């Protein structure tokens, strides 16, 4: 046994790959050759490599093996792409005596669907020894048997084929017998023993021989049988069959006891034919189970169930033996007639239980194998599905069919199909089988949400509560799952310049519309919006609907009286003559209501009147008419209160007072209505606003007083600081050069002018002092600020003198000189007081020009104005010399006149102001008559002050 296993592994493995082009989905065929009796898990072949596939393709395509039989001898390892032995394979069990043994199966792949045919040939190995039917054979031979007599022997059986089958027989000893081997119709070896030498019963009654059968395997196997020969007396004729081979036919559905055929043999010996015995020679187990032979009559009958699909033909040997031991044999060949007794077998090899509804026609749903074990017409299969279904069957290979779609599918019409596949064979009567497949159609987002109407009308009352729903829309989607989940959106738009989202919103899940803020019918009566319903598919589909929103009016506006106009400032009265008849139209109350419908229907009623019996108001038109004749007793002043009321729920009203004067002339009316008291209705809010305004004004007044006091204190502190620092500011006098007397002439006296300034220009004084000569001594110790000296003067004299308005600049004054007259201006004193006021000297009558520094400055002077004021002060110094005009003649040229304005020093600053008198003087200045100038009271006081200084 160990040697047998070693031989198994030494057997060569042959692989034949046949790649051809066949009808889809078959992509190729592979053939393998392996020895039988391989151990489980042995390698058969590399299917992935032989088919040219990647190993991952087997895993991704869910590769599997489909076998039509009940046994699956070969398994598939997807990970390695190999075929392995799954069950024990015995060639003798698979194929019996057939010389070529093979079986086939299919390898199926999905995504895409592919089919490969694999054939495995099982090669025989020498695993069976020749076996004789009996372990011992007993022959009775007459002693009168002549040499050359033949005696048939049962041959040995070797289930192997080819070289491993039975090859030869060896007989031992061969003293009296030899073997004669000749072929028979069943291709098995027929053994005969041939008598070589006569037998002598008297010498030897029993002969013992050994027959050995040897096969051709390596190593060889053999089987033996013991032959016991009993020598009998004389019987010289053997039975003989009438036919060497009997042929018979039997249907596979033959009942038990059916006679198949009868064999007959005759014996020439007298009385021997009656005693011939028939029996099967070397009958297999299957033959013994299916057939039996009558030993006396030779009738062969059915004793079992014959199946054409298992055995299509039976061959057996029948032997006839007489009483003398002589035998003869013949063959029986029984052909089984096929009967349509097998229904088609439907096997689903691959099936997709779910299919998208957008699958194109021709999409493969399932791959089906249909087999019928019958033959010929009984095995011809017709496969179909119901005609009303959008599917059909297509044949791809023999016994293979594809279930494909025939038309476009729609899940919304049919979500699931029960497909019944019917297979019918060609037998008579035909047999059929059915297979039902349940196919679900998966949803595809091919339907957009649909509204029940193309447009909707929604109504909402004005003054509605915000965030409260007032309408809802609903859309349906015929799809399924997320594709049918509808969301609602408000499309972009505007209303009165504002986006629609400022007025309303929509719930994305339920489609309920909510008002964001209250509506006003008087502003918006109706508008349109578009709501979009969108599903959750990919890509999403949507549908739109238009909603017409109408604002319903509410009685939220009271009537407004247009006439008569009610004013608090004037009194309007209607005049009715005393001669007015009944029904006289006094006036008409005109009112409107901005509401609509019945909310705008107005009615007029007379609420109260001075004389109710005199006037009435039209209920619908508001006309005030007399209801009786006016008499002299009726009062002149008539006051009517008319109520205008709308028809809303609840109703709103307005009141108007109509003053009626019953008189014939206007003076009479005027005299009566002078003391007419007009009722005024004060609004409570007006009182509140008045009190609030009074409080605000009081607070502002208090803050103003505080600000003014704070400024005054701040200025007082600044003045105190100025007085303390003024003593440290030096006064630097200016000394003009003294020219010697000559032809040109010079001024004999020098005038020194002090100009003192502080960092606070508004607090500065410019002072003109009297002239002095060159040898005049200046007492520096007495120098102080001009402001302090002036203040001392003012303390003595009392209040400050007002400016003199008679001061003038005379542009006609001329001074004689060599080339004409010298032009001088009158003397001017400029002073800046702490209060921003200025004083001016006398101004001659008729003098023109501009008076600088007269009058108060409305605002604090700027830096430029301060510099201009300093320049004016310098001009005063030079113009002061005009008083000396009579003392000078024309011999003094202008160029020798000293310029008293050229240098102005400002204490606290490094700048010196210089002015050119020629640039500042006009070309023709009037001559000033100093002596004739009139003196004003102000000038007198000024001169007196100078003298005191």
JSON list of C-alpha atoms in Angstrom, two decimals, residues 121-321:
[
{"chain": "A", "resi": 121, "resn": "UNK", "atom": "CA", "xyz": [-9.09, 13.41, -16.88]},
{"chain": "A", "resi": 122, "resn": "UNK", "atom": "CA", "xyz": [-8.59, 10.71, -14.29]},
{"chain": "A", "resi": 123, "resn": "UNK", "atom": "CA", "xyz": [-5.66, 8.48, -15.28]},
{"chain": "A", "resi": 124, "resn": "UNK", "atom": "CA", "xyz": [-5.74, 4.89, -14.15]},
{"chain": "A", "resi": 125, "resn": "UNK", "atom": "CA", "xyz": [-3.10, 3.54, -11.81]},
{"chain": "A", "resi": 126, "resn": "UNK", "atom": "CA", "xyz": [-2.43, -0.12, -11.02]},
{"chain": "A", "resi": 127, "resn": "UNK", "atom": "CA", "xyz": [-4.44, -0.20, -7.84]},
{"chain": "A", "resi": 128, "resn": "UNK", "atom": "CA", "xyz": [-6.44, -3.39, -8.56]},
{"chain": "A", "resi": 129, "resn": "UNK", "atom": "CA", "xyz": [-5.21, -6.98, -8.76]},
{"chain": "A", "resi": 130, "resn": "UNK", "atom": "CA", "xyz": [-6.79, -9.55, -11.08]},
{"chain": "A", "resi": 131, "resn": "UNK", "atom": "CA", "xyz": [-9.54, -11.39, -9.28]},
{"chain": "A", "resi": 132, "resn": "UNK", "atom": "CA", "xyz": [-11.18, -14.65, -10.24]},
{"chain": "A", "resi": 133, "resn": "UNK", "atom": "CA", "xyz": [-14.88, -15.06, -9.60]},
{"chain": "A", "resi": 134, "resn": "UNK", "atom": "CA", "xyz": [-14.24, -18.08, -7.44]},
{"chain": "A", "resi": 135, "resn": "UNK", "atom": "CA", "xyz": [-11.39, -18.98, -5.26]},
{"chain": "A", "resi": 136, "resn": "UNK", "atom": "CA", "xyz": [-11.59, -22.60, -6.40]},
{"chain": "A", "resi": 137, "resn": "UNK", "atom": "CA", "xyz": [-12.90, -24.20, -9.59]},
{"chain": "A", "resi": 138, "resn": "UNK", "atom": "CA", "xyz": [-14.01, -27.78, -9.80]},
{"chain": "A", "resi": 139, "resn": "UNK", "atom": "CA", "xyz": [-14.17, -29.51, -13.24]},
{"chain": "A", "resi": 140, "resn": "UNK", "atom": "CA", "xyz": [-15.46, -32.92, -14.05]},
{"chain": "A", "resi": 141, "resn": "UNK", "atom": "CA", "xyz": [-13.77, -34.39, -17.11]},
{"chain": "A", "resi": 142, "resn": "UNK", "atom": "CA", "xyz": [-14.48, -37.76, -18.59]},
{"chain": "A", "resi": 143, "resn": "UNK", "atom": "CA", "xyz": [-11.55, -40.00, -18.89]},
{"chain": "A", "resi": 144, "resn": "UNK", "atom": "CA", "xyz": [-12.47, -40.56, -22.47]},
{"chain": "A", "resi": 145, "resn": "UNK", "atom": "CA", "xyz": [-11.71, -36.98, -23.31]},
{"chain": "A", "resi": 146, "resn": "UNK", "atom": "CA", "xyz": [-9.36, -36.96, -26.18]},
{"chain": "A", "resi": 147, "resn": "UNK", "atom": "CA", "xyz": [-6.31, -34.78, -26.33]},
{"chain": "A", "resi": 148, "resn": "UNK", "atom": "CA", "xyz": [-7.26, -31.38, -27.69]},
{"chain": "A", "resi": 149, "resn": "UNK", "atom": "CA", "xyz": [-10.48, -31.27, -25.77]},
{"chain": "A", "resi": 150, "resn": "UNK", "atom": "CA", "xyz": [-11.19, -27.78, -24.53]},
{"chain": "A", "resi": 151, "resn": "UNK", "atom": "CA", "xyz": [-12.53, -26.83, -21.19]},
{"chain": "A", "resi": 152, "resn": "UNK", "atom": "CA", "xyz": [-13.73, -23.26, -20.67]},
{"chain": "A", "resi": 153, "resn": "UNK", "atom": "CA", "xyz": [-12.62, -21.43, -17.54]},
{"chain": "A", "resi": 154, "resn": "UNK", "atom": "CA", "xyz": [-13.97, -18.31, -15.90]},
{"chain": "A", "resi": 155, "resn": "UNK", "atom": "CA", "xyz": [-11.52, -15.52, -16.58]},
{"chain": "A", "resi": 156, "resn": "UNK", "atom": "CA", "xyz": [-10.14, -13.22, -13.99]},
{"chain": "A", "resi": 157, "resn": "UNK", "atom": "CA", "xyz": [-11.35, -9.62, -13.72]},
{"chain": "A", "resi": 158, "resn": "UNK", "atom": "CA", "xyz": [-9.00, -6.62, -13.45]},
{"chain": "A", "resi": 159, "resn": "UNK", "atom": "CA", "xyz": [-10.80, -3.28, -13.03]},
{"chain": "A", "resi": 160, "resn": "UNK", "atom": "CA", "xyz": [-7.76, -1.39, -14.24]},
{"chain": "A", "resi": 161, "resn": "UNK", "atom": "CA", "xyz": [-7.47, -0.46, -17.86]},
{"chain": "A", "resi": 162, "resn": "UNK", "atom": "CA", "xyz": [-4.71, -0.19, -20.38]},
{"chain": "A", "resi": 163, "resn": "UNK", "atom": "CA", "xyz": [-1.40, -1.57, -19.37]},
{"chain": "A", "resi": 164, "resn": "UNK", "atom": "CA", "xyz": [-2.62, -2.02, -15.82]},
{"chain": "A", "resi": 165, "resn": "UNK", "atom": "CA", "xyz": [-5.28, -4.46, -16.99]},
{"chain": "A", "resi": 166, "resn": "UNK", "atom": "CA", "xyz": [-4.99, -8.25, -17.13]},
{"chain": "A", "resi": 167, "resn": "UNK", "atom": "CA", "xyz": [-2.22, -9.30, -19.49]},
{"chain": "A", "resi": 168, "resn": "UNK", "atom": "CA", "xyz": [-1.61, -13.04, -19.17]},
{"chain": "A", "resi": 169, "resn": "UNK", "atom": "CA", "xyz": [-2.43, -16.32, -17.40]},
{"chain": "A", "resi": 170, "resn": "UNK", "atom": "CA", "xyz": [-0.01, -18.90, -16.04]},
{"chain": "A", "resi": 171, "resn": "UNK", "atom": "CA", "xyz": [-1.13, -22.52, -15.46]},
{"chain": "A", "resi": 172, "resn": "UNK", "atom": "CA", "xyz": [0.82, -24.76, -13.20]},
{"chain": "A", "resi": 173, "resn": "UNK", "atom": "CA", "xyz": [1.45, -27.72, -13.55]},
{"chain": "A", "resi": 174, "resn": "UNK", "atom": "CA", "xyz": [1.10, -28.36, -17.22]},
{"chain": "A", "resi": 175, "resn": "UNK", "atom": "CA", "xyz": [1.43, -32.15, -17.33]},
{"chain": "A", "resi": 176, "resn": "UNK", "atom": "CA", "xyz": [-2.00, -32.84, -18.83]},
{"chain": "A", "resi": 177, "resn": "UNK", "atom": "CA", "xyz": [-3.40, -29.35, -19.66]},
{"chain": "A", "resi": 178, "resn": "UNK", "atom": "CA", "xyz": [-2.37, -26.19, -21.47]},
{"chain": "A", "resi": 179, "resn": "UNK", "atom": "CA", "xyz": [-4.07, -22.79, -21.70]},
{"chain": "A", "resi": 180, "resn": "UNK", "atom": "CA", "xyz": [-5.67, -21.45, -24.83]},
{"chain": "A", "resi": 181, "resn": "UNK", "atom": "CA", "xyz": [-6.55, -17.75, -24.70]},
{"chain": "A", "resi": 182, "resn": "UNK", "atom": "CA", "xyz": [-8.69, -16.21, -27.41]},
{"chain": "A", "resi": 183, "resn": "UNK", "atom": "CA", "xyz": [-10.57, -12.95, -27.74]},
{"chain": "A", "resi": 184, "resn": "UNK", "atom": "CA", "xyz": [-14.32, -12.60, -27.29]},
{"chain": "A", "resi": 185, "resn": "UNK", "atom": "CA", "xyz": [-16.84, -10.03, -28.31]},
{"chain": "A", "resi": 186, "resn": "UNK", "atom": "CA", "xyz": [-16.61, -8.30, -24.94]},
{"chain": "A", "resi": 187, "resn": "UNK", "atom": "CA", "xyz": [-12.88, -7.89, -25.44]},
{"chain": "A", "resi": 188, "resn": "UNK", "atom": "CA", "xyz": [-12.20, -9.85, -22.32]},
{"chain": "A", "resi": 189, "resn": "UNK", "atom": "CA", "xyz": [-9.90, -12.77, -22.23]},
{"chain": "A", "resi": 190, "resn": "UNK", "atom": "CA", "xyz": [-11.64, -16.15, -22.65]},
{"chain": "A", "resi": 191, "resn": "UNK", "atom": "CA", "xyz": [-9.66, -18.96, -21.07]},
{"chain": "A", "resi": 192, "resn": "UNK", "atom": "CA", "xyz": [-9.77, -22.54, -22.17]},
{"chain": "A", "resi": 193, "resn": "UNK", "atom": "CA", "xyz": [-7.81, -25.45, -20.88]},
{"chain": "A", "resi": 194, "resn": "UNK", "atom": "CA", "xyz": [-6.74, -27.85, -23.61]},
{"chain": "A", "resi": 195, "resn": "UNK", "atom": "CA", "xyz": [-6.16, -31.48, -22.73]},
{"chain": "A", "resi": 196, "resn": "UNK", "atom": "CA", "xyz": [-2.67, -32.50, -23.79]},
{"chain": "A", "resi": 197, "resn": "UNK", "atom": "CA", "xyz": [-2.59, -36.07, -22.67]},
{"chain": "A", "resi": 198, "resn": "UNK", "atom": "CA", "xyz": [-5.44, -38.52, -22.04]},
{"chain": "A", "resi": 199, "resn": "UNK", "atom": "CA", "xyz": [-6.68, -38.90, -18.54]},
{"chain": "A", "resi": 200, "resn": "UNK", "atom": "CA", "xyz": [-6.68, -42.18, -16.75]},
{"chain": "A", "resi": 201, "resn": "UNK", "atom": "CA", "xyz": [-9.23, -42.30, -13.98]},
{"chain": "A", "resi": 202, "resn": "UNK", "atom": "CA", "xyz": [-7.71, -45.48, -12.76]},
{"chain": "A", "resi": 203, "resn": "UNK", "atom": "CA", "xyz": [-4.38, -43.78, -12.19]},
{"chain": "A", "resi": 204, "resn": "UNK", "atom": "CA", "xyz": [-5.44, -40.43, -11.01]},
{"chain": "A", "resi": 205, "resn": "UNK", "atom": "CA", "xyz": [-8.97, -39.52, -10.10]},
{"chain": "A", "resi": 206, "resn": "UNK", "atom": "CA", "xyz": [-8.17, -35.93, -9.06]},
{"chain": "A", "resi": 207, "resn": "UNK", "atom": "CA", "xyz": [-5.84, -33.38, -10.55]},
{"chain": "A", "resi": 208, "resn": "UNK", "atom": "CA", "xyz": [-5.04, -30.06, -8.78]},
{"chain": "A", "resi": 209, "resn": "UNK", "atom": "CA", "xyz": [-3.91, -27.08, -10.85]},
{"chain": "A", "resi": 210, "resn": "UNK", "atom": "CA", "xyz": [-3.18, -23.42, -10.07]},
{"chain": "A", "resi": 211, "resn": "UNK", "atom": "CA", "xyz": [-4.20, -20.72, -12.55]},
{"chain": "A", "resi": 212, "resn": "UNK", "atom": "CA", "xyz": [-2.52, -17.33, -12.07]},
{"chain": "A", "resi": 213, "resn": "UNK", "atom": "CA", "xyz": [-3.68, -14.10, -13.75]},
{"chain": "A", "resi": 214, "resn": "UNK", "atom": "CA", "xyz": [-1.02, -11.38, -14.09]},
{"chain": "A", "resi": 215, "resn": "UNK", "atom": "CA", "xyz": [-1.60, -7.68, -15.12]},
{"chain": "A", "resi": 216, "resn": "UNK", "atom": "CA", "xyz": [0.84, -5.37, -16.86]},
{"chain": "A", "resi": 217, "resn": "UNK", "atom": "CA", "xyz": [1.27, -2.80, -14.12]},
{"chain": "A", "resi": 218, "resn": "UNK", "atom": "CA", "xyz": [4.48, -1.83, -12.43]},
{"chain": "A", "resi": 219, "resn": "UNK", "atom": "CA", "xyz": [4.80, -3.52, -10.07]},
{"chain": "A", "resi": 220, "resn": "UNK", "atom": "CA", "xyz": [2.74, -6.35, -11.38]},
{"chain": "A", "resi": 221, "resn": "UNK", "atom": "CA", "xyz": [-0.28, -7.61, -9.55]},
{"chain": "A", "resi": 222, "resn": "UNK", "atom": "CA", "xyz": [-1.69, -11.15, -9.83]},
{"chain": "A", "resi": 223, "resn": "UNK", "atom": "CA", "xyz": [-4.56, -13.28, -8.76]},
{"chain": "A", "resi": 224, "resn": "UNK", "atom": "CA", "xyz": [-4.85, -17.10, -8.48]},
{"chain": "A", "resi": 225, "resn": "UNK", "atom": "CA", "xyz": [-7.55, -19.71, -8.50]},
{"chain": "A", "resi": 226, "resn": "UNK", "atom": "CA", "xyz": [-7.34, -23.34, -7.54]},
{"chain": "A", "resi": 227, "resn": "UNK", "atom": "CA", "xyz": [-8.62, -25.80, -10.17]},
{"chain": "A", "resi": 228, "resn": "UNK", "atom": "CA", "xyz": [-9.82, -29.23, -9.00]},
{"chain": "A", "resi": 229, "resn": "UNK", "atom": "CA", "xyz": [-10.30, -31.71, -11.87]},
{"chain": "A", "resi": 230, "resn": "UNK", "atom": "CA", "xyz": [-12.38, -34.78, -11.21]},
{"chain": "A", "resi": 231, "resn": "UNK", "atom": "CA", "xyz": [-11.94, -37.55, -13.80]},
{"chain": "A", "resi": 232, "resn": "UNK", "atom": "CA", "xyz": [-15.34, -39.03, -14.85]},
{"chain": "A", "resi": 233, "resn": "UNK", "atom": "CA", "xyz": [-16.45, -41.71, -17.03]},
{"chain": "A", "resi": 234, "resn": "UNK", "atom": "CA", "xyz": [-17.20, -41.15, -20.76]},
{"chain": "A", "resi": 235, "resn": "UNK", "atom": "CA", "xyz": [-19.36, -38.06, -21.94]},
{"chain": "A", "resi": 236, "resn": "UNK", "atom": "CA", "xyz": [-18.15, -37.06, -25.36]},
{"chain": "A", "resi": 237, "resn": "UNK", "atom": "CA", "xyz": [-20.59, -34.26, -26.50]},
{"chain": "A", "resi": 238, "resn": "UNK", "atom": "CA", "xyz": [-20.69, -30.84, -24.92]},
{"chain": "A", "resi": 239, "resn": "UNK", "atom": "CA", "xyz": [-23.75, -28.58, -24.97]},
{"chain": "A", "resi": 240, "resn": "UNK", "atom": "CA", "xyz": [-23.88, -26.06, -27.81]},
{"chain": "A", "resi": 241, "resn": "UNK", "atom": "CA", "xyz": [-25.79, -22.70, -27.91]},
{"chain": "A", "resi": 242, "resn": "UNK", "atom": "CA", "xyz": [-27.82, -21.81, -30.91]},
{"chain": "A", "resi": 243, "resn": "UNK", "atom": "CA", "xyz": [-26.24, -18.33, -31.06]},
{"chain": "A", "resi": 244, "resn": "UNK", "atom": "CA", "xyz": [-22.90, -17.15, -30.00]},
{"chain": "A", "resi": 245, "resn": "UNK", "atom": "CA", "xyz": [-24.34, -13.77, -28.96]},
{"chain": "A", "resi": 246, "resn": "UNK", "atom": "CA", "xyz": [-27.86, -12.84, -28.07]},
{"chain": "A", "resi": 247, "resn": "UNK", "atom": "CA", "xyz": [-29.01, -9.24, -28.47]},
{"chain": "A", "resi": 248, "resn": "UNK", "atom": "CA", "xyz": [-32.01, -7.78, -26.69]},
{"chain": "A", "resi": 249, "resn": "UNK", "atom": "CA", "xyz": [-33.60, -4.42, -25.89]},
{"chain": "A", "resi": 250, "resn": "UNK", "atom": "CA", "xyz": [-35.30, -3.38, -22.72]},
{"chain": "A", "resi": 251, "resn": "UNK", "atom": "CA", "xyz": [-36.90, -0.05, -21.80]},
{"chain": "A", "resi": 252, "resn": "UNK", "atom": "CA", "xyz": [-35.55, 1.58, -18.73]},
{"chain": "A", "resi": 253, "resn": "UNK", "atom": "CA", "xyz": [-38.94, 1.67, -17.10]},
{"chain": "A", "resi": 254, "resn": "UNK", "atom": "CA", "xyz": [-39.48, -2.08, -17.53]},
{"chain": "A", "resi": 255, "resn": "UNK", "atom": "CA", "xyz": [-41.20, -3.61, -14.56]},
{"chain": "A", "resi": 256, "resn": "UNK", "atom": "CA", "xyz": [-39.71, -6.43, -12.62]},
{"chain": "A", "resi": 257, "resn": "UNK", "atom": "CA", "xyz": [-40.21, -9.89, -14.18]},
{"chain": "A", "resi": 258, "resn": "UNK", "atom": "CA", "xyz": [-40.13, -8.62, -17.72]},
{"chain": "A", "resi": 259, "resn": "UNK", "atom": "CA", "xyz": [-38.68, -11.25, -20.07]},
{"chain": "A", "resi": 260, "resn": "UNK", "atom": "CA", "xyz": [-35.74, -9.93, -21.97]},
{"chain": "A", "resi": 261, "resn": "UNK", "atom": "CA", "xyz": [-34.51, -12.93, -23.92]},
{"chain": "A", "resi": 262, "resn": "UNK", "atom": "CA", "xyz": [-34.15, -16.77, -23.75]},
{"chain": "A", "resi": 263, "resn": "UNK", "atom": "CA", "xyz": [-30.93, -18.64, -24.40]},
{"chain": "A", "resi": 264, "resn": "UNK", "atom": "CA", "xyz": [-30.95, -22.26, -25.59]},
{"chain": "A", "resi": 265, "resn": "UNK", "atom": "CA", "xyz": [-28.26, -24.92, -25.80]},
{"chain": "A", "resi": 266, "resn": "UNK", "atom": "CA", "xyz": [-28.46, -28.51, -27.09]},
{"chain": "A", "resi": 267, "resn": "UNK", "atom": "CA", "xyz": [-26.37, -31.61, -26.31]},
{"chain": "A", "resi": 268, "resn": "UNK", "atom": "CA", "xyz": [-25.88, -34.38, -28.85]},
{"chain": "A", "resi": 269, "resn": "UNK", "atom": "CA", "xyz": [-25.65, -36.98, -26.15]},
{"chain": "A", "resi": 270, "resn": "UNK", "atom": "CA", "xyz": [-28.88, -38.76, -25.54]},
{"chain": "A", "resi": 271, "resn": "UNK", "atom": "CA", "xyz": [-30.75, -37.52, -22.57]},
{"chain": "A", "resi": 272, "resn": "UNK", "atom": "CA", "xyz": [-28.21, -34.79, -21.89]},
{"chain": "A", "resi": 273, "resn": "UNK", "atom": "CA", "xyz": [-30.28, -31.91, -23.39]},
{"chain": "A", "resi": 274, "resn": "UNK", "atom": "CA", "xyz": [-32.86, -32.25, -20.74]},
{"chain": "A", "resi": 275, "resn": "UNK", "atom": "CA", "xyz": [-30.32, -31.92, -18.01]},
{"chain": "A", "resi": 276, "resn": "UNK", "atom": "CA", "xyz": [-28.50, -28.79, -19.28]},
{"chain": "A", "resi": 277, "resn": "UNK", "atom": "CA", "xyz": [-28.01, -26.15, -16.66]},
{"chain": "A", "resi": 278, "resn": "UNK", "atom": "CA", "xyz": [-27.76, -22.34, -17.47]},
{"chain": "A", "resi": 279, "resn": "UNK", "atom": "CA", "xyz": [-26.05, -19.78, -15.35]},
{"chain": "A", "resi": 280, "resn": "UNK", "atom": "CA", "xyz": [-24.28, -16.39, -15.64]},
{"chain": "A", "resi": 281, "resn": "UNK", "atom": "CA", "xyz": [-20.57, -16.71, -15.98]},
{"chain": "A", "resi": 282, "resn": "UNK", "atom": "CA", "xyz": [-18.56, -14.07, -14.22]},
{"chain": "A", "resi": 283, "resn": "UNK", "atom": "CA", "xyz": [-21.59, -11.80, -13.60]},
{"chain": "A", "resi": 284, "resn": "UNK", "atom": "CA", "xyz": [-20.99, -8.45, -11.91]},
{"chain": "A", "resi": 285, "resn": "UNK", "atom": "CA", "xyz": [-22.94, -7.30, -8.93]},
{"chain": "A", "resi": 286, "resn": "UNK", "atom": "CA", "xyz": [-25.01, -4.81, -10.91]},
{"chain": "A", "resi": 287, "resn": "UNK", "atom": "CA", "xyz": [-26.01, -7.54, -13.40]},
{"chain": "A", "resi": 288, "resn": "UNK", "atom": "CA", "xyz": [-26.97, -9.89, -10.62]},
{"chain": "A", "resi": 289, "resn": "UNK", "atom": "CA", "xyz": [-29.13, -7.09, -9.09]},
{"chain": "A", "resi": 290, "resn": "UNK", "atom": "CA", "xyz": [-30.90, -6.28, -12.34]},
{"chain": "A", "resi": 291, "resn": "UNK", "atom": "CA", "xyz": [-31.17, -9.60, -14.20]},
{"chain": "A", "resi": 292, "resn": "UNK", "atom": "CA", "xyz": [-31.68, -13.26, -13.50]},
{"chain": "A", "resi": 293, "resn": "UNK", "atom": "CA", "xyz": [-31.55, -16.43, -15.69]},
{"chain": "A", "resi": 294, "resn": "UNK", "atom": "CA", "xyz": [-33.63, -19.49, -15.24]},
{"chain": "A", "resi": 295, "resn": "UNK", "atom": "CA", "xyz": [-31.17, -22.45, -14.92]},
{"chain": "A", "resi": 296, "resn": "UNK", "atom": "CA", "xyz": [-33.59, -24.86, -16.65]},
{"chain": "A", "resi": 297, "resn": "UNK", "atom": "CA", "xyz": [-35.27, -22.71, -19.34]},
{"chain": "A", "resi": 298, "resn": "UNK", "atom": "CA", "xyz": [-32.57, -20.17, -19.94]},
{"chain": "A", "resi": 299, "resn": "UNK", "atom": "CA", "xyz": [-34.97, -17.18, -19.68]},
{"chain": "A", "resi": 300, "resn": "UNK", "atom": "CA", "xyz": [-33.39, -13.88, -18.78]},
{"chain": "A", "resi": 301, "resn": "UNK", "atom": "CA", "xyz": [-35.73, -11.56, -16.83]},
{"chain": "A", "resi": 302, "resn": "UNK", "atom": "CA", "xyz": [-35.66, -8.17, -15.11]},
{"chain": "A", "resi": 303, "resn": "UNK", "atom": "CA", "xyz": [-35.40, -8.27, -11.34]},
{"chain": "A", "resi": 304, "resn": "UNK", "atom": "CA", "xyz": [-34.33, -4.66, -10.61]},
{"chain": "A", "resi": 305, "resn": "UNK", "atom": "CA", "xyz": [-34.85, -1.06, -11.69]},
{"chain": "A", "resi": 306, "resn": "UNK", "atom": "CA", "xyz": [-33.08, -0.33, -14.91]},
{"chain": "A", "resi": 307, "resn": "UNK", "atom": "CA", "xyz": [-31.92, 3.26, -15.39]},
{"chain": "A", "resi": 308, "resn": "UNK", "atom": "CA", "xyz": [-30.78, 4.41, -18.80]},
{"chain": "A", "resi": 309, "resn": "UNK", "atom": "CA", "xyz": [-28.90, 7.31, -17.29]},
{"chain": "A", "resi": 310, "resn": "UNK", "atom": "CA", "xyz": [-26.71, 4.87, -15.32]},
{"chain": "A", "resi": 311, "resn": "UNK", "atom": "CA", "xyz": [-26.26, 2.00, -17.76]},
{"chain": "A", "resi": 312, "resn": "UNK", "atom": "CA", "xyz": [-27.14, 2.21, -21.39]},
{"chain": "A", "resi": 313, "resn": "UNK", "atom": "CA", "xyz": [-25.95, -1.31, -22.26]},
{"chain": "A", "resi": 314, "resn": "UNK", "atom": "CA", "xyz": [-25.38, -4.54, -20.38]},
{"chain": "A", "resi": 315, "resn": "UNK", "atom": "CA", "xyz": [-23.07, -7.42, -21.51]},
{"chain": "A", "resi": 316, "resn": "UNK", "atom": "CA", "xyz": [-23.03, -10.77, -19.78]},
{"chain": "A", "resi": 317, "resn": "UNK", "atom": "CA", "xyz": [-21.95, -14.38, -20.34]},
{"chain": "A", "resi": 318, "resn": "UNK", "atom": "CA", "xyz": [-24.21, -17.36, -20.02]},
{"chain": "A", "resi": 319, "resn": "UNK", "atom": "CA", "xyz": [-22.81, -20.85, -19.62]},
{"chain": "A", "resi": 320, "resn": "UNK", "atom": "CA", "xyz": [-24.57, -24.14, -20.32]},
{"chain": "A", "resi": 321, "resn": "UNK", "atom": "CA", "xyz": [-23.39, -27.30, -18.61]}
]
